[in-house]
PDB file of C-alpha atoms in Angstrom:
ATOM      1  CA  UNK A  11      -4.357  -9.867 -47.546  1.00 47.00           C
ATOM      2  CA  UNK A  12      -1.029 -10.560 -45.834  1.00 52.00           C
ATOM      3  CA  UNK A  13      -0.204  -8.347 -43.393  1.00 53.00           C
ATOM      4  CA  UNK A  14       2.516  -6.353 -43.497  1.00 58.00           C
ATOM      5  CA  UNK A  15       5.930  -7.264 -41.063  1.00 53.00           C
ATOM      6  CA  UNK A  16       5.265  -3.810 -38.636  1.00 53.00           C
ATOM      7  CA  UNK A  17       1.719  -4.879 -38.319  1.00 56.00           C
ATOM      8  CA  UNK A  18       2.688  -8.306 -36.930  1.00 56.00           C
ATOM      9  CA  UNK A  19       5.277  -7.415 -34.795  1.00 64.00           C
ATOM     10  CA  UNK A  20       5.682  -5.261 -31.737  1.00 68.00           C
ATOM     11  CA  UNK A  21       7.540  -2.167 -32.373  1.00 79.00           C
ATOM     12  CA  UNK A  22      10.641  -1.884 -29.479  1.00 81.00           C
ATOM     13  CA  UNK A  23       8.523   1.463 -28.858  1.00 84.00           C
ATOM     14  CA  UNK A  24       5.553  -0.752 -27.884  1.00 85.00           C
ATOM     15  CA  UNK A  25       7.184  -3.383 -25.909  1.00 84.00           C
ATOM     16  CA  UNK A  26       8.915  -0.182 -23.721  1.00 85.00           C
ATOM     17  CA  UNK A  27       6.025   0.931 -22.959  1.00 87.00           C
ATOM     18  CA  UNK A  28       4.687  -2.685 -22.411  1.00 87.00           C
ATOM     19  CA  UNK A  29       7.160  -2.999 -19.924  1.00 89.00           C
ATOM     20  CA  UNK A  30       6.843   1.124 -18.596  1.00 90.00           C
ATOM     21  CA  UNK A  31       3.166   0.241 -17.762  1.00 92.00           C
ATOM     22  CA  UNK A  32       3.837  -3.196 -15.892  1.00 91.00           C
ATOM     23  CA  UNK A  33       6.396  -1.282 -13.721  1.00 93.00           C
ATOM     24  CA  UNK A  34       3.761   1.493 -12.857  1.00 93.00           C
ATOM     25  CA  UNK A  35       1.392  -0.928 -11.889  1.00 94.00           C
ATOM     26  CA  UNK A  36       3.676  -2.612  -9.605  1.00 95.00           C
ATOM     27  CA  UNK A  37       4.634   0.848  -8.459  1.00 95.00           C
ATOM     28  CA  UNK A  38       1.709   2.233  -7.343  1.00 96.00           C
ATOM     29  CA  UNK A  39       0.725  -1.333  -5.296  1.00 97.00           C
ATOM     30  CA  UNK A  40       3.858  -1.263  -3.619  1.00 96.00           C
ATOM     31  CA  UNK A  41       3.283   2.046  -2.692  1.00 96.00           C
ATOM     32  CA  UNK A  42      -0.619   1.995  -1.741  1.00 96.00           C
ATOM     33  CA  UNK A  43       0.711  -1.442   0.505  1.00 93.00           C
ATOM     34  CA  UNK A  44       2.843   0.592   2.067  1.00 91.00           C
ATOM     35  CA  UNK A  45       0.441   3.776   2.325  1.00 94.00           C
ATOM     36  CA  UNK A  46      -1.759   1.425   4.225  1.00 92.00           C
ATOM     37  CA  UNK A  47       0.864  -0.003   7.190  1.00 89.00           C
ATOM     38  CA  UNK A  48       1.713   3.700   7.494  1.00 89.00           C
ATOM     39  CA  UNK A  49      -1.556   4.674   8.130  1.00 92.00           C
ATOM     40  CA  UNK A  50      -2.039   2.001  10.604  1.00 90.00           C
ATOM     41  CA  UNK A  51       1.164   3.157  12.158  1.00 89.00           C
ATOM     42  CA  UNK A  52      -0.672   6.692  12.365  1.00 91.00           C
ATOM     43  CA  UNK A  53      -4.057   5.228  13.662  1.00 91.00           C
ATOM     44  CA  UNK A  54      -2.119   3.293  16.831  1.00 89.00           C
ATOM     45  CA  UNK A  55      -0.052   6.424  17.576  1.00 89.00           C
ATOM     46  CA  UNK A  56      -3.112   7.903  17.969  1.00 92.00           C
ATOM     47  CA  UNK A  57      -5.349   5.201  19.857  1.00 91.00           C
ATOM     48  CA  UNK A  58      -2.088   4.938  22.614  1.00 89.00           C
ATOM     49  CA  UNK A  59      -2.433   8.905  22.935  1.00 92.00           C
ATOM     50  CA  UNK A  60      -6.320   8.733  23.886  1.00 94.00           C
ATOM     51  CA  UNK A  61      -7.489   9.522  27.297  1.00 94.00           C
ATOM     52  CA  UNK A  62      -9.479   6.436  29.600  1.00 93.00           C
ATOM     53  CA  UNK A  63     -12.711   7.964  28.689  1.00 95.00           C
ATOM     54  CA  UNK A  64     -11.958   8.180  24.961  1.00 95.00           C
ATOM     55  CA  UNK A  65     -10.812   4.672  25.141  1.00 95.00           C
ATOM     56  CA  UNK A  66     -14.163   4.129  27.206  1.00 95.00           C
ATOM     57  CA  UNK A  67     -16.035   5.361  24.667  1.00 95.00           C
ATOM     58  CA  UNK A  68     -14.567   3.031  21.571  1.00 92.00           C
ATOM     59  CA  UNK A  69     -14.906   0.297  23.515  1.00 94.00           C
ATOM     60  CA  UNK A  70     -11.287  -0.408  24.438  1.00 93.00           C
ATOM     61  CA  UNK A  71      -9.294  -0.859  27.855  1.00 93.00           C
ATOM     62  CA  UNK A  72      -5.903   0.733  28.435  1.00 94.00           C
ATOM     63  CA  UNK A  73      -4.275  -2.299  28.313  1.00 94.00           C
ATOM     64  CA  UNK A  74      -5.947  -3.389  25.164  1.00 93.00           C
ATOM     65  CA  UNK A  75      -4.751  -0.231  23.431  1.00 92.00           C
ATOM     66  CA  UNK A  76      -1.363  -0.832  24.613  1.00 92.00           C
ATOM     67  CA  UNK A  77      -1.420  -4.286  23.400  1.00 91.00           C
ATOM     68  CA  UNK A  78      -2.166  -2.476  20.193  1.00 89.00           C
ATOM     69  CA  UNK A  79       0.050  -0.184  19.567  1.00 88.00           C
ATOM     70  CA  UNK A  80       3.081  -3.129  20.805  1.00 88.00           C
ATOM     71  CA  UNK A  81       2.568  -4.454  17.266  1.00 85.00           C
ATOM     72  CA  UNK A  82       4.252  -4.354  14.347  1.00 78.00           C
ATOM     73  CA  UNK A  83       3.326  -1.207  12.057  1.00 69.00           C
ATOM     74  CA  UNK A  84       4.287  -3.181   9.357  1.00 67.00           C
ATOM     75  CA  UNK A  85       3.746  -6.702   9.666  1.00 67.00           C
ATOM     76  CA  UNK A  86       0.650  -7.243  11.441  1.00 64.00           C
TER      77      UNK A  86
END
């Protein structure tokens, strides 16, 4: 009932892909992180282009939208 060598070990096919599948993975976070501070980006562009009664309405002053869009887009 031993097993046979290929059956115990990893083929170098199956440790490529091993490694293909960990670099996708950290792919696709880096890029949904960065998806996310874009879209933040977009949201303050946005907020510092609204009118006083828009701002009114979301319950925001002028000078706490401008205090807004002064950060960051990527860090905070």
């Amino acid at each position: 009932m031993a097993l046979e060598l290929s059956e115990r070990l990893e083929t170098p096919r199956d440790i490529v892909r091993s490694k293909f599948r960990a670099t996708a993975r950290w792919g696709r976070r880096l890029l949904a992180a960065v998806d996310y501070r874009l879209e933040k980006r977009r949201s303050r562009r946005i907020l510092c282009d609204l009118t006083d009664d828009e701002l009114r309405d979301v319950g925001l002053t002028r000078a706490q939208a401008r205090a807004e869009t002064a950060k960051s887009w990527f860090w905070s």
